[in-house]
Amino acid sequence: MKRAQVFRLSMAHPGDLSALEALISGGTVRAADVVAIIGKTEGNGGVNDFTRGYFTQTLMALLSAHLGKPASQLIREIPCILSGGTEGVMSPHYSVFCISEEASATRQYSSALAIGAAFAPVATKDVGRRAQVESVATAVRQAIANAGIVKLEDVHFVQVKCPCVTVARASAAIAAGTPPRTTDPNRSMAFARAAGAFGVALALDEIKADSFNDDSLLADFTIQSPRASISSGVEVESNEVIVLGNSPAWGGDLKIAHRPMTDALDIGGIVEVFADLGIVAAPQVSARDASRVACVLVKCEPDRRGEVRGHRHTMLDDTDINAQRHIRGAVAGLVAGVVGDGRIFVSGGAEHQGPDGGGLIAVIASQNRDIA
Amino acid sequence: MKRAQVFRLSMAHPGDLSALEALISGGTVRAADVVAIIGKTEGNGGVNDFTRGYFTQTLMALLSAHLGKPASQLIREIPCILSGGTEGVMSPHYSVFCISEEASATRQYSSALAIGAAFAPVATKDVGRRAQVESVATAVRQAIANAGIVKLEDVHFVQVKCPCVTVARASAAIAAGTPPRTTDPNRSMAFARAAGAFGVALALDEIKADSFNDDSLLADFTIQSPRASISSGVEVESNEVIVLGNSPAWGGDLKIAHRPMTDALDIGGIVEVFADLGIVAAPQVSARDASRVACVLVKCEPDRRGEVRGHRHTMLDDTDINAQRHIRGAVAGLVAGVVGDGRIFVSGGAEHQGPDGGGLIAVIASQNRDIA
Amino acid sequence: MKRAQVFRLSMAHPGDLSALEALISGGTVRAADVVAIIGKTEGNGGVNDFTRGYFTQTLMALLSAHLGKPASQLIREIPCILSGGTEGVMSPHYSVFCISEEASATRQYSSALAIGAAFAPVATKDVGRRAQVESVATAVRQAIANAGIVKLEDVHFVQVKCPCVTVARASAAIAAGTPPRTTDPNRSMAFARAAGAFGVALALDEIKADSFNDDSLLADFTIQSPRASISSGVEVESNEVIVLGNSPAWGGDLKIAHRPMTDALDIGGIVEVFADLGIVAAPQVSARDASRVACVLVKCEPDRRGEVRGHRHTMLDDTDINAQRHIRGAVAGLVAGVVGDGRIFVSGGAEHQGPDGGGLIAVIASQNRDIA
Amino acid sequence: MKRAQVFRLSMAHPGDLSALEALISGGTVRAADVVAIIGKTEGNGGVNDFTRGYFTQTLMALLSAHLGKPASQLIREIPCILSGGTEGVMSPHYSVFCISEEASATRQYSSALAIGAAFAPVATKDVGRRAQVESVATAVRQAIANAGIVKLEDVHFVQVKCPCVTVARASAAIAAGTPPRTTDPNRSMAFARAAGAFGVALALDEIKADSFNDDSLLADFTIQSPRASISSGVEVESNEVIVLGNSPAWGGDLKIAHRPMTDALDIGGIVEVFADLGIVAAPQVSARDASRVACVLVKCEPDRRGEVRGHRHTMLDDTDINAQRHIRGAVAGLVAGVVGDGRIFVSGGAEHQGPDGGGLIAVIASQNRDIA
């Protein structure tokens, strides 16, 4: 029986993987069991955030040394999802997702955290178009199957990392007679995130195939998935998909839940996702229950319309601080206050990922109430 | 019988006082009743934040036009406390504190919001020293008396704006043979804030006169007042003090409460201060109750020790975003999430103002449960 | 005979007009002679730069007090062109342009600085389109006539401040069935600047009326004027035009020259514009000659193509510092090094204003070599 | 006969060492000949600039692969001096310093670039004190000897990387009864830079051993060396010294010169250092001569007194942009304009390194006028 484990580890700087090294050296983690990493590094989260590359390089060198495979191969096999920017009370950390096969495992809970992954290539000409949406949807369905999840409602979080259009890729595509939707890299990242969210929504039957077209992306914000968490970057060439859900076929004590967040002040959604896992936040998760929490994943977005609940915010017009840094800091302050811990993944760029102006929260926690 | 009123008004930009102009023109507010302003403008909150000066200039011109007094006189009579920086979900706004005399007023509540003010000059050589502490303490006692508050426990929030040492003032003091504690303006602002907090603590009997000396300022952080909110700036020459408390001698329906915040994640303190006012946040204040809230005042500080609840934060080492902007954004995200409203005053520079690494929250709300 | 004077004054902060107040009080400047202000304030130069509004409010209040006209009228009569952002070695300052009538003036030089102004309204639907180009061109021709300049080659600097599309104006235009070119305020500011530059080029016969269409704006960067300096802002409703040139009809000792800058490293263009005025920079303008310099006006732009002379720059991808702040700081460092003075006006947003990736420089200096 | 070579290479991002890899693979550079690296990465240059660590990790992995030595050993043998922050027109690049032994070399020039290195440990208690000054001086003298430079006037640039006090080191030192000068890491970095500059000045006979004491550091700015370039960081444990000068004992065609810069506008110093190398800048170095330039090294500092040539600058009071980023961008704009190339090393933190408020410039160029 497969068993999913999540190790949430702190880092002293973006090149510090010593905590994982210690777990591998000490025998707690088998390097071969590592299937994905989701982490928060202390950069700015923008185009010139090199903390993600630094971390990834260090991680792959570490795993390469233990697995005897070249880092250049591992980087295409193990999704490493990093969000730069630990604004405010966030603490730099990374969650290591592992799958182990335990022949002798005894089932303890009716269902447990299940993990599936899949990859799907996407051509530059397809970025931000229906072809990318369908490519993502196909990969999500495959990852769900890989995870052994039968019911779509048991899927709670789908992380997708999408390729975007770079200047070089755009030139090549134009030369080939297949121009991309946009040649602006930043714009293409937003389109790619939108396509990723549509793809997740399509795979999860949240939208129908005929309910949207290319013009809907970044325009019709009624279309969204509260289970889609999408990032986009120049460093990937395939859509990389990780599905997290619950399945009776898996062992272990972890379980995942999710909730949409209607806006940046939706403390209700935060409290409810903990309640879904049997954890009370009144107003804060107790220290005992907090020790059961393995991972907190949040997507958020500065409201495009310039207001939060009818009052003007200033995030979008700030030349000094990027709007995504503003919203991450604010939402992280709220979520960390409820859970009592700054080791939370809060990522911006949440177009079509949960309600417009809001986003989503997913939490993985142990079902074992005696662990603390 | 005196009656305190608080009008919380939004602004479109730092020079926009149109909401107050409308209230005065419409007869809701008498210009002569305005005794203080506390507001949040959308600057950076640093030395080069000119949004505070812009707002103040516009405000004083407005009041000058209505009162027939020169702006240069009003600026010394009406404390205008502005905190720059509406990071994250905060919304630019200002609270206008008014005192009116209502001969025919019928008492509705056993006690109500009382306001007192006082001014005390401080010499450059005294900034950041016991002499400033005692000057502030004297002014606080006088403001309490002015407010007609008898019991010290009825004082809930003391806002002090302290002069600091400028380069020019330092030179003059040195030339006079009375050198200031520091010639570094930023350092002197921190010392002035510390002296202000000590002064409030002394006046409120929270510390004893022999329990500290000059070396305690910015060093012994066990000395603090959870009712002191201090700002410091080059633009003032006197310690300007506003005392907010409750008194049976005042009419009106407002009431104030306060709580310390132990750290930036202390959602418990936030919920409790609302509970003190009969307002439930479970997890969020209802829209109906939120409409009773007249003013939310918060002080906070990035933890000097580099950690929040045992996990490293990155605020103090960030060359891109000032640490005060980080912490304001995070704490505002938490407080706004509880109250469901971004019109909150969250100010940094909280040395000795509440617990080390935390701060304080004060809320003014109507006691009338039927107003919404 | 008309005489143009330029007073370059320093400010201690954006609300500090004390230097101008002193000149007016002392009789050096007649308030009625002030026709325009061009200045550099210490904000960020972005949408949330309120130092420009603060300065303007203070200036208009000052002039209002001296002229007995309401500030709301003066703001529509006296162009006040402010560029926020004194990055690096730039020093906050403003140049006051005055025109006086001196009956007894003896001509000293064959030609001298001439100033003309004009205003032209523009509808929201026309912003960033040929209609705005033509509106600007008409106003420029009128300002040239007002200045009494006969030959187009004697025009050296045309400052235009253009209205842009705000969210409110866009909504009104759409409701009226005349949608604007873009509803994105930032994008409309760029289009308005482009239209302004095209308008100047058209009026100066640098381009022909049939050589461009709406699609050329922000696209065909071969179209440009090395004499156009355009700003755009929400605060204006008309195209405000100031023409600076030389004319034999004017008295006084000032003269203006200009040069295009081919890129951000074009020190040659800087040295040449001083040479045009008989001032040698080898490598630096002498202190004696520097005292003849009355005003230095520069436009610049981070190269869109990501390189300066074949080497990658990082300005466009920096999430921490806005690209315009980067380029202003760099070009100001170069220009200030040549002139030996940080009181220079360096403004970004130079689309179509001088060569692509470069910009322009104009200098006003006294022809009197004995003044120092 | 030893021969020094300098390869100035561009990078696409801080982890991109492909240009060096290509030179090594192609046989142009022998990995074993690499003795030092000085480069400019596109971070912010502050405590949270991880581009330096990312580059260093990538470099050491590259050299490790070629040399068969562990990276952990190489990092203590090959000084890698990186300054973060390519503000304005600066282009990310690194200069690789190589020493080769060429038995058959024919002397072409009377003297040529000579390179020497040395290391000296420093205890935490000694940081920012005379003991560190003397440790640096000893290492500088040893590096001069290693370089085979006989006359002190032939030394033109001494790069020193000094350890600083970290929180952990401070605690250990205090526990050992030998408290450091300061426990503030940022302050200790400034003290360490000052001690480094004093050490260089002492070794070069620019100051006498009895002309200063501990109190002179960061206080008596008349003490300075125009040949000292000091950085300080947590990652080093020894004072790492690289001496660059000219020596008749060395072959090759490179030569180095230096000049102090009196302030940020000192274009004269820049032009003169090129003149020292027989290169005319009037106003700009010709493209032909620019191709002879191998390395441009600049130190600069925002003037502490708040003015540049009598006019207020705003660098020190800017909460949005760090003062070092401001000054680097401005001075780089000036230097790049003179040399016509953005691949220049411009580093801040120049306390005691050249004139107060200024700094220094050193240039390495080929003496071969026919290479272009």
Short mmCIF file of C-alpha atoms in Angstrom, two decimals, chain A residues 142-360:
data_model
loop_
_atom_site.label_atom_id
_atom_site.label_comp_id
_atom_site.label_asym_id
_atom_site.label_seq_id
_atom_site.Cartn_x
_atom_site.Cartn_y
_atom_site.Cartn_z
CA GLN A 142 -3.75 11.25 -15.93
CA ALA A 143 -2.35 12.45 -12.60
CA ILE A 144 -5.68 11.69 -10.93
CA ALA A 145 -5.51 8.19 -12.36
CA ASN A 146 -1.91 7.86 -11.22
CA ALA A 147 -2.99 8.84 -7.75
CA GLY A 148 -5.66 6.20 -7.77
CA ILE A 149 -8.34 8.73 -6.97
CA VAL A 150 -11.73 7.62 -8.24
CA LYS A 151 -14.11 10.43 -7.36
CA LEU A 152 -13.36 13.94 -8.64
CA GLU A 153 -14.66 15.40 -5.39
CA ASP A 154 -11.73 13.70 -3.64
CA VAL A 155 -9.30 15.92 -5.54
CA HIS A 156 -8.48 18.95 -3.38
CA PHE A 157 -5.47 20.68 -4.87
CA VAL A 158 -3.96 20.60 -8.33
CA GLN A 159 -0.63 22.32 -8.72
CA VAL A 160 0.33 23.05 -12.32
CA LYS A 161 3.53 24.63 -13.52
CA CYS A 162 3.09 25.89 -17.06
CA PRO A 163 5.63 26.99 -19.68
CA CYS A 164 5.33 30.54 -20.92
CA VAL A 165 6.50 32.41 -23.99
CA THR A 166 10.02 33.79 -23.81
CA VAL A 167 11.46 36.26 -26.27
CA ALA A 168 13.49 33.49 -27.89
CA ARG A 169 10.58 31.06 -28.07
CA ALA A 170 8.36 33.77 -29.53
CA SER A 171 10.88 34.53 -32.26
CA ALA A 172 11.18 30.86 -33.15
CA ALA A 173 7.41 30.44 -33.24
CA ILE A 174 6.97 33.50 -35.42
CA ALA A 175 9.70 32.28 -37.75
CA ALA A 176 7.87 28.95 -37.98
CA GLY A 177 4.69 30.72 -39.04
CA THR A 178 2.89 29.88 -35.80
CA PRO A 179 2.90 33.13 -33.81
CA PRO A 180 2.14 32.92 -30.07
CA ARG A 181 -0.83 34.63 -28.49
CA THR A 182 1.47 37.31 -27.07
CA THR A 183 5.18 38.02 -27.29
CA ASP A 184 5.24 39.79 -23.92
CA PRO A 185 6.72 37.27 -21.45
CA ASN A 186 4.88 38.67 -18.44
CA ARG A 187 1.59 38.69 -20.29
CA SER A 188 2.19 35.15 -21.52
CA MET A 189 2.78 34.00 -17.94
CA ALA A 190 -0.64 35.33 -16.99
CA PHE A 191 -2.24 33.65 -20.01
CA ALA A 192 -0.45 30.40 -19.17
CA ARG A 193 -1.76 30.57 -15.60
CA ALA A 194 -5.25 31.19 -16.92
CA ALA A 195 -4.98 28.24 -19.30
CA GLY A 196 -3.73 26.09 -16.44
CA ALA A 197 -6.70 27.03 -14.27
CA PHE A 198 -9.16 26.39 -17.12
CA GLY A 199 -7.47 23.01 -17.68
CA VAL A 200 -7.90 22.04 -14.05
CA ALA A 201 -11.51 23.20 -14.06
CA LEU A 202 -12.17 21.20 -17.22
CA ALA A 203 -10.57 18.02 -15.86
CA LEU A 204 -12.53 18.37 -12.62
CA ASP A 205 -15.83 18.89 -14.47
CA GLU A 206 -16.17 22.34 -12.97
CA ILE A 207 -16.62 23.78 -16.46
CA LYS A 208 -17.74 22.28 -19.71
CA ALA A 209 -15.66 22.17 -22.88
CA ASP A 210 -18.09 24.37 -24.77
CA SER A 211 -18.44 26.99 -22.06
CA PHE A 212 -15.34 28.96 -22.95
CA ASN A 213 -13.08 30.01 -25.77
CA ASP A 214 -9.71 31.70 -26.08
CA ASP A 215 -11.26 35.07 -25.31
CA SER A 216 -12.46 33.84 -21.92
CA LEU A 217 -8.92 33.64 -20.56
CA LEU A 218 -8.07 36.63 -18.34
CA ALA A 219 -11.50 38.04 -19.22
CA ASP A 220 -14.35 35.92 -17.88
CA PHE A 221 -13.49 35.65 -14.23
CA THR A 222 -16.67 33.76 -13.41
CA ILE A 223 -14.78 30.79 -14.78
CA GLN A 224 -12.51 29.53 -12.04
CA SER A 225 -11.46 26.51 -10.07
CA PRO A 226 -11.06 26.63 -6.29
CA ARG A 227 -8.71 23.65 -6.53
CA ALA A 228 -6.27 25.02 -9.11
CA SER A 229 -2.92 26.49 -8.12
CA ILE A 230 -0.98 27.53 -11.16
CA SER A 231 2.48 28.94 -11.64
CA SER A 232 4.25 29.75 -14.84
CA GLY A 233 7.90 30.16 -15.61
CA VAL A 234 10.51 30.24 -18.29
CA GLU A 235 12.34 27.26 -16.83
CA VAL A 236 9.76 24.60 -17.71
CA GLU A 237 8.91 23.23 -21.14
CA SER A 238 6.05 20.91 -20.18
CA ASN A 239 2.94 21.43 -18.14
CA GLU A 240 3.94 19.81 -14.83
CA VAL A 241 0.96 18.58 -12.81
CA ILE A 242 0.70 17.42 -9.20
CA VAL A 243 -2.66 16.24 -7.93
CA LEU A 244 -3.34 16.07 -4.20
CA GLY A 245 -6.47 14.36 -2.95
CA ASN A 246 -7.76 11.71 -0.61
CA SER A 247 -8.13 8.03 -1.46
CA PRO A 248 -9.16 4.88 0.40
CA ALA A 249 -6.39 3.10 -1.52
CA TRP A 250 -3.66 4.96 0.33
CA GLY A 251 -2.24 4.43 3.80
CA GLY A 252 -0.70 6.93 6.14
CA ASP A 253 -2.36 9.40 8.45
CA LEU A 254 -2.53 12.54 6.30
CA LYS A 255 -5.63 14.10 4.81
CA ILE A 256 -6.23 17.13 2.64
CA ALA A 257 -9.10 19.62 2.43
CA HIS A 258 -9.66 22.87 0.53
CA ARG A 259 -11.93 25.90 0.47
CA PRO A 260 -12.29 28.85 -1.84
CA MET A 261 -11.51 32.27 -0.39
CA THR A 262 -14.01 34.85 -1.58
CA ASP A 263 -11.67 37.76 -0.98
CA ALA A 264 -8.56 38.73 0.94
CA LEU A 265 -10.57 39.12 4.16
CA ASP A 266 -12.29 35.72 4.01
CA ILE A 267 -11.23 34.39 7.39
CA GLY A 268 -14.33 32.17 7.23
CA GLY A 269 -12.86 30.07 4.44
CA ILE A 270 -9.68 29.61 6.42
CA VAL A 271 -11.45 28.48 9.56
CA GLU A 272 -13.67 26.15 7.55
CA VAL A 273 -10.84 24.31 5.83
CA PHE A 274 -9.39 23.50 9.24
CA ALA A 275 -12.81 22.42 10.43
CA ASP A 276 -13.00 20.07 7.44
CA LEU A 277 -9.96 18.36 8.93
CA GLY A 278 -11.37 18.28 12.44
CA ILE A 279 -9.26 21.15 13.65
CA VAL A 280 -10.87 24.02 15.52
CA ALA A 281 -9.62 27.58 15.13
CA ALA A 282 -11.43 29.68 17.75
CA PRO A 283 -9.87 32.00 16.96
CA GLN A 284 -6.54 30.20 16.57
CA VAL A 285 -5.56 26.59 16.02
CA SER A 286 -4.18 25.24 19.29
CA ALA A 287 -0.47 24.49 19.48
CA ARG A 288 -1.34 20.81 19.80
CA ASP A 289 -3.45 20.81 16.66
CA ALA A 290 -0.95 23.04 14.84
CA SER A 291 1.59 20.25 15.19
CA ARG A 292 -0.75 18.05 13.12
CA VAL A 293 -0.65 20.51 10.24
CA ALA A 294 1.76 19.35 7.54
CA CYS A 295 1.20 21.91 4.82
CA VAL A 296 -0.82 25.07 4.17
CA LEU A 297 -1.26 26.13 0.54
CA VAL A 298 -2.86 29.46 -0.41
CA LYS A 299 -3.43 31.34 -3.64
CA CYS A 300 -4.44 34.99 -3.62
CA GLU A 301 -4.66 38.05 -5.81
CA PRO A 302 -4.92 41.82 -5.36
CA ASP A 303 -8.46 42.67 -6.40
CA ARG A 304 -8.34 43.98 -9.98
CA ARG A 305 -11.20 46.34 -9.32
CA GLY A 306 -9.21 48.35 -6.79
CA GLU A 307 -11.43 47.72 -3.81
CA VAL A 308 -11.75 45.20 -1.02
CA ARG A 309 -15.32 45.07 0.33
CA GLY A 310 -16.10 48.50 -0.98
CA HIS A 311 -12.98 50.28 0.25
CA ARG A 312 -10.14 51.40 -2.01
CA HIS A 313 -6.87 49.50 -1.73
CA THR A 314 -3.60 50.86 -3.08
CA MET A 315 -1.83 47.68 -4.17
CA LEU A 316 -2.23 48.05 -7.92
CA ASP A 317 -0.90 51.58 -8.19
CA ASP A 318 2.18 51.19 -6.01
CA THR A 319 5.39 51.86 -7.94
CA ASP A 320 7.51 50.93 -4.91
CA ILE A 321 6.12 47.55 -3.90
CA ASN A 322 4.78 45.04 -6.39
CA ALA A 323 1.07 44.27 -5.98
CA GLN A 324 1.71 40.55 -5.56
CA ARG A 325 4.07 41.24 -2.67
CA HIS A 326 1.37 43.38 -1.03
CA ILE A 327 -1.35 40.76 -1.26
CA ARG A 328 0.85 37.84 -0.24
CA GLY A 329 1.92 39.72 2.88
CA ALA A 330 -1.65 40.59 3.83
CA VAL A 331 -3.23 37.20 3.23
CA ALA A 332 -0.29 35.43 4.87
CA GLY A 333 -0.78 37.65 7.92
CA LEU A 334 -4.37 36.46 8.15
CA VAL A 335 -3.74 32.77 7.52
CA ALA A 336 -0.69 32.66 9.81
CA GLY A 337 -2.75 34.33 12.52
CA VAL A 338 -5.38 31.60 12.31
CA VAL A 339 -2.91 28.71 12.24
CA GLY A 340 -0.36 30.33 14.57
CA ASP A 341 2.54 29.49 12.27
CA GLY A 342 4.36 31.43 9.53
CA ARG A 343 5.41 28.37 7.56
CA ILE A 344 2.67 28.72 4.98
CA PHE A 345 2.78 28.72 1.20
CA VAL A 346 1.02 31.86 -0.06
CA SER A 347 1.33 32.48 -3.74
CA GLY A 348 -0.02 35.27 -5.93
CA GLY A 349 -1.01 35.24 -9.56
CA ALA A 350 -4.34 33.56 -8.80
CA GLU A 351 -6.26 34.44 -11.95
CA HIS A 352 -9.21 32.02 -12.31
CA GLN A 353 -7.93 30.10 -9.24
CA GLY A 354 -10.80 30.56 -6.84
CA PRO A 355 -13.15 33.55 -6.73
CA ASP A 356 -12.09 36.77 -8.47
CA GLY A 357 -10.25 38.95 -6.00
CA GLY A 358 -9.90 36.03 -3.63
CA GLY A 359 -8.33 32.63 -4.13
CA LEU A 360 -8.21 29.38 -2.25
#
